XYZ file of C-alpha atoms in Angstrom:
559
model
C -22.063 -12.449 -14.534
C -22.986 -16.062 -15.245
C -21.544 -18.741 -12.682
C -19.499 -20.160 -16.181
C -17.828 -17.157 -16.357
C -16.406 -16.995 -12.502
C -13.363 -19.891 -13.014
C -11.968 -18.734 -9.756
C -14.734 -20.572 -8.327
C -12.929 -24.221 -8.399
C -10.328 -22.564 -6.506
C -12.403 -21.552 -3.664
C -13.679 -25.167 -3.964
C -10.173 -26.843 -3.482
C -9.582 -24.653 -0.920
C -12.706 -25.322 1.125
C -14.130 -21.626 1.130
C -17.060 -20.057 -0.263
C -16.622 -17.357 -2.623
C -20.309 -16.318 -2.830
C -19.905 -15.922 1.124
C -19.334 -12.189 2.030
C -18.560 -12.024 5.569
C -20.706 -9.918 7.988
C -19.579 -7.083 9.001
C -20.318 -6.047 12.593
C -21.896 -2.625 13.039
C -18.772 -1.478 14.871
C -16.243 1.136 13.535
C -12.378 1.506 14.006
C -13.303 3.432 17.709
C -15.593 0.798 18.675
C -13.084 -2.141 18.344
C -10.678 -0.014 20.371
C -13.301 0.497 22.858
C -13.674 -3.581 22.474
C -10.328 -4.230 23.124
C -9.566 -2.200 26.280
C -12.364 -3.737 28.200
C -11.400 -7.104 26.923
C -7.188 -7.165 26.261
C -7.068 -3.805 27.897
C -3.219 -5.387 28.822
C -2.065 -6.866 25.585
C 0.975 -4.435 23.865
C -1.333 -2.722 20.887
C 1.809 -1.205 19.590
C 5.691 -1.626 19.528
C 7.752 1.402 18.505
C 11.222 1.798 19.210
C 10.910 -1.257 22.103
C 8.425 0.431 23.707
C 5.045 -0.542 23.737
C 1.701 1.011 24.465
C -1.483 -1.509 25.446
C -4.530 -1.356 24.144
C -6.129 0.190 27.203
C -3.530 3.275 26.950
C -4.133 3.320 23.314
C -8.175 3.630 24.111
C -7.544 6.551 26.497
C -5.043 8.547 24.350
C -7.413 8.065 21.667
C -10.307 9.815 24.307
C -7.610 12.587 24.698
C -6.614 13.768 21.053
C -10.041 13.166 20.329
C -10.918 16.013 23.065
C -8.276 17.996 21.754
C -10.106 18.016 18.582
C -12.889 18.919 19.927
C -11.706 21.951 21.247
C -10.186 23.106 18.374
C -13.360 22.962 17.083
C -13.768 20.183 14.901
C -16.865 18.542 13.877
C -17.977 15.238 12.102
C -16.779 15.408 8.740
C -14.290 17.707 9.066
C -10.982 16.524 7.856
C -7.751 15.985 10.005
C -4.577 15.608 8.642
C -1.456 13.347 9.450
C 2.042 13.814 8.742
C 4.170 11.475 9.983
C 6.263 8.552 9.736
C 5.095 5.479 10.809
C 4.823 6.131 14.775
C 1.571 5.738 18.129
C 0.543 9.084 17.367
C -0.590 7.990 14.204
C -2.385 5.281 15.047
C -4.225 7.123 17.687
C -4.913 10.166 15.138
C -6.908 7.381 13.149
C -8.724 5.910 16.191
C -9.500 9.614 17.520
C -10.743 10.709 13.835
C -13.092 7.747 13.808
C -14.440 8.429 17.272
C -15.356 11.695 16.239
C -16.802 10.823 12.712
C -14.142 12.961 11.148
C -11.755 12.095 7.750
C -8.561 11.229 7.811
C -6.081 12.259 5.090
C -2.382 10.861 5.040
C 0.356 13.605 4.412
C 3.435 11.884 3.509
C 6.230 13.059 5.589
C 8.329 13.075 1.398
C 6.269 15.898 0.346
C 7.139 18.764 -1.029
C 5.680 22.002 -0.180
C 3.866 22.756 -3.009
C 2.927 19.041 -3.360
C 1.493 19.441 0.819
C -0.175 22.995 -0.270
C -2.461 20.891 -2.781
C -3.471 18.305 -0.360
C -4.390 20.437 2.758
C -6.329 22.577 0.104
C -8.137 19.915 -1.549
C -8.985 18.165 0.812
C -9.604 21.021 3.326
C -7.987 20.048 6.044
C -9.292 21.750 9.345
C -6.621 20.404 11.752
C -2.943 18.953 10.758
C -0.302 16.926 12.968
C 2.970 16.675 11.975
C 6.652 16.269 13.725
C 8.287 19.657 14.848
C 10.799 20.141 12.153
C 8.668 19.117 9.464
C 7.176 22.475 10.699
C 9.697 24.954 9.214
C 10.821 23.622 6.304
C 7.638 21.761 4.867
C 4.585 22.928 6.832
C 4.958 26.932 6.515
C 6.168 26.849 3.120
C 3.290 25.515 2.179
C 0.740 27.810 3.344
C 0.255 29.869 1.141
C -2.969 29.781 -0.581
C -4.119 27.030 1.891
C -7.358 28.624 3.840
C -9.022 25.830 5.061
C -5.929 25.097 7.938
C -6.504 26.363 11.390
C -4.149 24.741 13.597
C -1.056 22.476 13.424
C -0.483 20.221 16.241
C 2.891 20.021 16.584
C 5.161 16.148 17.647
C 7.928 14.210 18.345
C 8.738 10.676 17.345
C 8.901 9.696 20.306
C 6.375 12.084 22.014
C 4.000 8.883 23.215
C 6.750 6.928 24.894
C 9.765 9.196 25.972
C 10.434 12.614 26.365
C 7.333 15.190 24.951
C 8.165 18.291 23.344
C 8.229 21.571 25.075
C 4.507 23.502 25.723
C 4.124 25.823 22.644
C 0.820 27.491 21.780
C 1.275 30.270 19.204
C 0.068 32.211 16.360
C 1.550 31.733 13.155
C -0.504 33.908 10.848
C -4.062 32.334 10.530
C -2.749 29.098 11.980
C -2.877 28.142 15.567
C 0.623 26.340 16.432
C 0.533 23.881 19.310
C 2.495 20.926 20.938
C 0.318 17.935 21.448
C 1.697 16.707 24.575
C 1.284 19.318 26.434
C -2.366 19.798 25.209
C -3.886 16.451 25.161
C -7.510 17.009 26.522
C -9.029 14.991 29.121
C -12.960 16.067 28.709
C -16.079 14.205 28.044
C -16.456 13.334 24.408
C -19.884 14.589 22.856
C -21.983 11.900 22.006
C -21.484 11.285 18.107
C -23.173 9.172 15.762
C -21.166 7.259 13.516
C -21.872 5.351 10.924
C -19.937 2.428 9.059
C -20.890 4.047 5.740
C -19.211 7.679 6.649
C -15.974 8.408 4.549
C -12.926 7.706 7.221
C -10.145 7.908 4.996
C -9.683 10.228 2.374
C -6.522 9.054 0.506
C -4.713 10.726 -2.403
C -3.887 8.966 -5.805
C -2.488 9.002 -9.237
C 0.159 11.805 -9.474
C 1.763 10.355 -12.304
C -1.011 12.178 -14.886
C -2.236 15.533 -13.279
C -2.626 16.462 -9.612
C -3.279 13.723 -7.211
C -7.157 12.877 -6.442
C -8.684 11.718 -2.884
C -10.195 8.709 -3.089
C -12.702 8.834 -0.324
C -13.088 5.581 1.773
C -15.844 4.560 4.279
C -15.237 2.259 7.617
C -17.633 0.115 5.831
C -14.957 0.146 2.418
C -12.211 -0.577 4.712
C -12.995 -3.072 7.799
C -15.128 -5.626 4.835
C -11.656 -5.548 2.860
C -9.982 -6.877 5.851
C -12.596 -9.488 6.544
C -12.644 -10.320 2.745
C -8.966 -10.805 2.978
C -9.103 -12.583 6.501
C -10.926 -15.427 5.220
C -7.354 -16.498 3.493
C -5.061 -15.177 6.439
C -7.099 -16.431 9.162
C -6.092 -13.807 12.060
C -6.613 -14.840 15.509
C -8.281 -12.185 17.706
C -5.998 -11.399 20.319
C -2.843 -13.681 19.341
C -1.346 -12.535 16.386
C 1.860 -9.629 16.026
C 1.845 -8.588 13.154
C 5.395 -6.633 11.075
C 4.789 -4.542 8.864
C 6.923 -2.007 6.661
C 4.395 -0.447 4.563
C 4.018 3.177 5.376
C 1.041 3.897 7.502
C 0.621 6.689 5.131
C 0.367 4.292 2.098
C -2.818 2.193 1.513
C -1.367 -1.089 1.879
C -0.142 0.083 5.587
C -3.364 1.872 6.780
C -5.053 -1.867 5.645
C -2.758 -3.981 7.288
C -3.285 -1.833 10.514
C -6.524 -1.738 10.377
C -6.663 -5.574 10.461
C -4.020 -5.780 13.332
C -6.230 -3.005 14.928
C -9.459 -5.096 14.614
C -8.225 -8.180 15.525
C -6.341 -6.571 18.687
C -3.237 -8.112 17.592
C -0.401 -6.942 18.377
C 1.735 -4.383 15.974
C 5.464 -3.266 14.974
C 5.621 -0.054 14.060
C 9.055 0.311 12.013
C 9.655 3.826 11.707
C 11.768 3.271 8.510
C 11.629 0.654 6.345
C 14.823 1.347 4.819
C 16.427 0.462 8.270
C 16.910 -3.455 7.561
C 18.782 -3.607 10.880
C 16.633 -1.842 13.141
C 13.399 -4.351 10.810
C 15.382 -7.658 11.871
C 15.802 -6.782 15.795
C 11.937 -5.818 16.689
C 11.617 -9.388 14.871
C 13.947 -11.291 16.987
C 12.807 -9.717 20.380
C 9.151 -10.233 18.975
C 8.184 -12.975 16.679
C 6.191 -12.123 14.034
C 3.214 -14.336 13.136
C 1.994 -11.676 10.234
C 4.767 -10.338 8.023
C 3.997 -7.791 5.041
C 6.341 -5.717 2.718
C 6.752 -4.555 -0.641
C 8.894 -7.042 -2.992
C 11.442 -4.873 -3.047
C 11.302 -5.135 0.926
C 11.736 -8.558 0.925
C 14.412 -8.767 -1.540
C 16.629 -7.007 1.219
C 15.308 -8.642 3.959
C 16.447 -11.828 2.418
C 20.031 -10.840 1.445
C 20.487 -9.266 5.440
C 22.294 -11.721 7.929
C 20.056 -11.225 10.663
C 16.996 -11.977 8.644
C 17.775 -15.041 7.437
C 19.117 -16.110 11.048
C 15.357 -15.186 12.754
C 13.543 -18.753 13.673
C 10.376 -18.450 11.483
C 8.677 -20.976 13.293
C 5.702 -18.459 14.281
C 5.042 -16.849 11.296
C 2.219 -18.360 9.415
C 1.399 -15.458 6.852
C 4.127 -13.419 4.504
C 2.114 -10.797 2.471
C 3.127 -8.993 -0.519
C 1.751 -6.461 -2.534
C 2.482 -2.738 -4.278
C 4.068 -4.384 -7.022
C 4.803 -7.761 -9.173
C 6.777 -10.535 -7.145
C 9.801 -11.670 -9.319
C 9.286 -16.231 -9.103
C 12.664 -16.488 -8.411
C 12.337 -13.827 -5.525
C 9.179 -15.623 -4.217
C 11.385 -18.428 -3.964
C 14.194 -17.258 -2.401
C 11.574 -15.814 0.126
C 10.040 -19.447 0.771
C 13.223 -21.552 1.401
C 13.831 -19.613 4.225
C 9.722 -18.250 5.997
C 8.847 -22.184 4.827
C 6.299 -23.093 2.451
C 2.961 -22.574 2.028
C 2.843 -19.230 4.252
C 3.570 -16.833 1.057
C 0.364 -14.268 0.056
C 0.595 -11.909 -2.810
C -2.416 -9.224 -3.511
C -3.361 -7.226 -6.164
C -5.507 -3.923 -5.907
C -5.558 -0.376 -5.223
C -5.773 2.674 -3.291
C -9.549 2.539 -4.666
C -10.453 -0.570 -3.844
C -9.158 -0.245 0.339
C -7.224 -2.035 -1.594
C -6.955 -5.770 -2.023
C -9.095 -7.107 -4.815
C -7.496 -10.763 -5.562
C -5.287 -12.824 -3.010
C -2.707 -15.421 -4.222
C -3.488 -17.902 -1.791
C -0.403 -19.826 -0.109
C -3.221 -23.361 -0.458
C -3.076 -22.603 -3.812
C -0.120 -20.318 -5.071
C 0.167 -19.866 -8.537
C 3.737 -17.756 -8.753
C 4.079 -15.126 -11.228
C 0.408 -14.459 -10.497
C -1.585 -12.322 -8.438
C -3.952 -14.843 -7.576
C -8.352 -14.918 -7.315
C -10.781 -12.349 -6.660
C -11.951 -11.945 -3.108
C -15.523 -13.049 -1.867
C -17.703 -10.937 -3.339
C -15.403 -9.604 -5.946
C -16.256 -10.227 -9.453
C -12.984 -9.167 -11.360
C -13.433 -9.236 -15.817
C -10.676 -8.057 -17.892
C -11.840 -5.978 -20.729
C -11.466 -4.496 -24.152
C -10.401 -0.982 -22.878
C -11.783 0.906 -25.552
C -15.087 -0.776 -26.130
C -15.472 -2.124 -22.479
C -16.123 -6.098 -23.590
C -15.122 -9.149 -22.118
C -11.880 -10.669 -23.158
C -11.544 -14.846 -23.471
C -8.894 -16.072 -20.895
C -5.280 -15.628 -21.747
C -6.317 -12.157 -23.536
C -4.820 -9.108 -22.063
C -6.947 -6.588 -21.504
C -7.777 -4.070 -18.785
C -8.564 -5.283 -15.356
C -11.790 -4.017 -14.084
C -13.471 -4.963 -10.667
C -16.577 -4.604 -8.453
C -17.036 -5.094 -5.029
C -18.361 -3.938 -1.359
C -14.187 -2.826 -1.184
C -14.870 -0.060 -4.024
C -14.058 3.580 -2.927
C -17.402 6.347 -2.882
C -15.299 8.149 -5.543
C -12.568 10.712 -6.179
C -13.430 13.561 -3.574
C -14.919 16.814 -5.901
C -13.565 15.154 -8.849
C -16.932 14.193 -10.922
C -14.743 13.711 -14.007
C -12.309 11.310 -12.524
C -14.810 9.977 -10.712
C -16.926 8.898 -14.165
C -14.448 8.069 -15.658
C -13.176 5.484 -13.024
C -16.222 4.226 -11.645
C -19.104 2.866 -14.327
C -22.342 1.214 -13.618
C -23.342 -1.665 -16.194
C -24.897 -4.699 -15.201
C -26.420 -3.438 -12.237
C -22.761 -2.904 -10.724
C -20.631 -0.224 -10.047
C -17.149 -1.413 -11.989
C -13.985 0.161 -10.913
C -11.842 0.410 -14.041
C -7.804 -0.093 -12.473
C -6.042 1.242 -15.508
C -4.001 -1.954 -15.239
C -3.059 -4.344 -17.935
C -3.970 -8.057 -17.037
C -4.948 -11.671 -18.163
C -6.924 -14.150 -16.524
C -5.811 -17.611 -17.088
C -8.917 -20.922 -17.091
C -8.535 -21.028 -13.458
C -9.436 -17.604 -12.799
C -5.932 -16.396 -11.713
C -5.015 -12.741 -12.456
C -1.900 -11.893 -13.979
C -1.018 -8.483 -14.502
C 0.871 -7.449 -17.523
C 1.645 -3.913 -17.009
C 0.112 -0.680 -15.497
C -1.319 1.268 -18.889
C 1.372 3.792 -19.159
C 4.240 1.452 -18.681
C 2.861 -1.378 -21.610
C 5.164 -0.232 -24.194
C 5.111 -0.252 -28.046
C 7.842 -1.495 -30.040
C 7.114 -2.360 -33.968
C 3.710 -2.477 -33.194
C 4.208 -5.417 -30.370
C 3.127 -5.209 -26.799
C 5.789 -5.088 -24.941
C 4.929 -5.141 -20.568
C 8.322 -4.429 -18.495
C 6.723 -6.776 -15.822
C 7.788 -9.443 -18.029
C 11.272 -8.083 -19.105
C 12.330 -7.016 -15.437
C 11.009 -10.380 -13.587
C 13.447 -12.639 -16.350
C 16.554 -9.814 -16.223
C 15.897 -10.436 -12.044
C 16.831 -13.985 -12.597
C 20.581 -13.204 -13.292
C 21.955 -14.054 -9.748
C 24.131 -10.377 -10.103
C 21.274 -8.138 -11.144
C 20.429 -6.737 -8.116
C 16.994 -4.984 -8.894
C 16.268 -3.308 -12.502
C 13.200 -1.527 -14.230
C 11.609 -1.230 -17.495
C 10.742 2.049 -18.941
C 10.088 3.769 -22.674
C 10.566 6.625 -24.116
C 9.686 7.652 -27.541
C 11.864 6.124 -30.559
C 12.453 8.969 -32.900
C 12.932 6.920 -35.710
C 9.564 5.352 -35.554
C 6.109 7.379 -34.462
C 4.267 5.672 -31.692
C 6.688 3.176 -30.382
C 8.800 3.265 -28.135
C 12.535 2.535 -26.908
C 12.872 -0.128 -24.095
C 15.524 1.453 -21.939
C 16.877 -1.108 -19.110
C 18.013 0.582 -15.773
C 20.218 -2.040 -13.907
C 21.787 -1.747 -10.164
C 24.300 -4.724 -10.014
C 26.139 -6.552 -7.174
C 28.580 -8.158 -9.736
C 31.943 -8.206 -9.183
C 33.249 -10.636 -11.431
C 32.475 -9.002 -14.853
C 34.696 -6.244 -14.009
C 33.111 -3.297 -16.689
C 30.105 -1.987 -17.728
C 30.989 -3.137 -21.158
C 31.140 -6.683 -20.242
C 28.081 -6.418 -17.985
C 25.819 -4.640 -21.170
C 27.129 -7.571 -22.907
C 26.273 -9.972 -20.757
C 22.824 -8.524 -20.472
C 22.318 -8.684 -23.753
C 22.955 -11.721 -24.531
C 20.892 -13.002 -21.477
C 18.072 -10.780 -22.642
C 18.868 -12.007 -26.733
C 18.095 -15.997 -25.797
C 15.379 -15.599 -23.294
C 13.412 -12.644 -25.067
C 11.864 -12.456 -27.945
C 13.455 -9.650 -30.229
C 11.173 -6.410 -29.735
C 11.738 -7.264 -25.748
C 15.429 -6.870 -25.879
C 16.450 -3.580 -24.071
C 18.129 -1.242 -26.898
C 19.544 1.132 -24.121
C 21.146 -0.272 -20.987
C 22.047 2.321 -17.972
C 24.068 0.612 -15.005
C 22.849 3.039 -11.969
C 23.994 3.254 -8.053
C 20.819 2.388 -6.988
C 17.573 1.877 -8.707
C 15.525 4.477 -7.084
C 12.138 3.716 -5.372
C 9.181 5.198 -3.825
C 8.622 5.752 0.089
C 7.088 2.169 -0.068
C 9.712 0.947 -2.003
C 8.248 0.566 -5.015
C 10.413 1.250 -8.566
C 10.149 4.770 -9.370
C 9.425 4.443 -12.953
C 8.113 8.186 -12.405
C 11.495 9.284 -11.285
C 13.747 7.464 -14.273
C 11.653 8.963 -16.750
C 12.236 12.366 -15.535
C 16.049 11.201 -15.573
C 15.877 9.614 -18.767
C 14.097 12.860 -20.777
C 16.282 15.215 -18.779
C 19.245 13.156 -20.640
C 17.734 13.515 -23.809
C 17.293 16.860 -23.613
């Protein structure tokens, strides 16, 4: 790509970096900057959880004792562990043990179904799993069946690391070994394993909205350059930042974040649920965070609880969001009361480890999702014939870079089909609808399946939800289509709304209101035909709009 054709590049000007500047990466994997960090700020808290805090020297040696564990079970480099759990130390220390024996990691959300689990632990072939006790029974065993790769679940507690362990258990449960971890942490010599930066790490599962979900398999190398690729705008100190975060550990955006707090030895809150605004807003007051990251949605709560906007912001220089489009008016909100010029938004994917462009706070353009990282070229294409679109043209957002996954784990298909070589690059084609403005500022339109068709116009709920957002008494809302029955291949905009009003005093005069709001500040295809007032607009485990699950609801009323 000529240099004419990277506009982001005035950007990185004004802001005094270098885009063409990839930062080195040290030859050093997650273990090794654990190792680091023991010997160095062996006394610094690595992790908060519940008000108790483990340093980084414990967190080095309980890492040396799953690790041995693992070992004898049996497990080998390559070999894949599992993790099912919330966000609590023993995951962390499953990720730091994994990586000090050169094995994968695979997340298990602790939502899953049992069929949903069964396909994970047999695609990816899990050899070992950890999970909390009563996920056990009613998730765990259930989903067994068919699964032969399993050979032991290691059994936990919330709480295990800092209060009370569970009881000693070690059991057969058919061809599964069943034990507690506590009570059979290991305390051997580790044998001497060669790691290496470009070994997959992190095998993370994708894309269950089309077919099964895939693994996108993840190197150190994938992950740790991401984090120093996003650093260069964040700027983490080594050794004096705590960092909050309410991104799932088991979602991308949380491993990444942690992984950054990891590396940097900072120090980081582990909030169990996210949902728990309360229990969010105290870990903040008793320790300031200079790092913040959530999920729009996140934030939108955060700012409407007391406590929140009562915490003294004065340490906090960087407030990242990501996982889904940032509202202006929320951004906003967010600003008048972190301060200015401290608000981050990314863009990217589970694929991509995942950030591929930063909205930088030096620079913020809101409604945006800001310029491509260094080393990132980022084009937005003609999806069907794969060429360049002028600025302001939507198109599909494709993207190459060192942050670009190995591929979809025994998936060749997907894997072609997501990942092309032209140029002399490997592109990584997002599936996501975007524009890029003369400045080189993304702006995404629309995932694919949720760009709508009505009379032959583009319509992208992005747009509709982020002006229906402005009414002070919306709440939160989302976008979706369904087919329109009167016309082939369009669609019906149907509006889901969860409102705070209490003024309007009906439905009838709240659909009216919304239309009318939607009728002067949309242009006619836009405006929603079908309006459904709900409880509460439901969302995914990191609080992203579950556009998946109102679709279900919406063709199960259609019947």
């Amino acid at each position: 790509m000529a240099v004419e054709h990277r506009p982001w590049l005035a950007a990185y000007d004004a802001l005094g970096h270098d885009w063409h500047q990839l930062p080195t990466l040290p030859e050093k994997t997650l273990s090794d900057y654990i190792r680091d960090h023991a010997r160095h700020h062996g006394d610094r808290e690595a992790l908060v959880f519940l008000g108790q805090s483990i340093r980084y020297a414990e967190l080095d040696q309980l890492a040396d004792r799953l690790a041995s564990l693992l070992v004898a079970l049996g497990c080998q480099p390559g070999e894949v562990l599992g993790v099912q759990l919330p966000n609590t130390p023993q995951y962390v220390v499953a990720l730091v043990a994994a990586a000090r024996l050169g094995m994968v990691c695979t997340s298990l959300s602790p939502l899953m179904k049992p069929v949903e689990l069964g396909h994970q632990l047999q695609d990816a072939g899990v050899k070992v799993m950890l999970t909390l006790a009563p996920f056990w029974d009613t998730v765990v065993q259930p989903a067994l069946a068919g699964c032969d790769s399993l050979e032991a679940v290691l059994l936990s507690s919330p709480t295990e690391l800092t209060g009370t362990p569970l009881p000693d258990r070690d059991e057969q449960a058919g061809a599964v070994r069943l034990l507690s971890l506590w009570s059979h942490l290991g305390d051997g010599p580790l044998p001497p394993v060669s790691v290496s930066l470009d070994d997959v790490l992190y095998l993370q599962y994708t894309g269950g909205t089309t077919g099964l979900p895939k693994g996108a398999r993840l190197t150190s190398r994938n992950l740790l350059i991401n984090n120093m690729q996003a650093n260069l705008f964040y700027g983490l100190r080594d050794g004096e930042e705590t960092v909050a975060s309410a991104f799932p550990l088991f979602h991308i955006g949380g491993a990444a974040v942690l992984f950054n707090a990891l590396r940097t030895a900072s120090t980081f809150l582990l909030i169990p649920d996210p949902r728990d605004l309360d229990h969010f807003v105290a870990e903040m007051s008793q320790r300031p965070a200079t790092v913040l990251a959530a999920v729009p949605a996140l934030y939108q709560g955060l700012c409407s609880h007391a406590g929140f906007r009562e915490l003294d912001f004065a340490r906090l220089r960087v407030a990242v969001s990501g996982g889904a489009p940032f509202a202006v008016s929320e951004i906003q909100r967010l600003e008048a009361l972190i301060g200015p010029d401290k608000f981050y938004e990314v863009y990217g994917m589970t694929e991509t480890s995942p950030v591929l462009t930063i909205n930088p706070a030096g620079r913020l353009k809101p409604g945006w999702v800001g310029i491509p990282l260094p080393g990132t070229e980022v084009r937005i294409v003609d999806a069907e014939r794969g060429v360049p679109l002028p600025a302001g043209e939507a198109g599909e957002i494709i993207a190459s870079g060192p942050q670009v996954m190995r591929g979809y784990l025994a998936r060749p298909d997907a894997t072609a089909g997501a990942l092309r070589e032209h140029d002399g690059r490997t592109w990584m084609y997002t599936g996501d609808v975007g524009v890029m403005d003369e400045d080189g500022y993304i702006r995404v339109c629309d995932r694919s399946k949720d760009m709508l068709i009505v009379g032959g116009y583009k319509v992208f709920s992005v747009e509709v939800e982020n002006r229906v957002q402005a009414l002070p008494w919306v709440a939160l809302c989302a976008v979706v289509g369904c087919p329109d029955p009167r016309r082939p291949g369009n669609d019906v905009v149907q509006l889901y709304v969860q409102h705070n009003d209490t003024e309007l005093g009906s439905d009838a005069a709240r659909r009216q209101a919304l239309l009318d709001f939607c009728r002067d500040n949309l242009s006619p295809y836009k405006v929603p035909r079908e309006i459904v007032f709900v409880d509460a607009i439901p969302l995914t485990s990191v609080g992203k709009l579950d556009k998946k699950a109102l679709r279900a609801t919406a063709a199960a009323e259609a019947g």
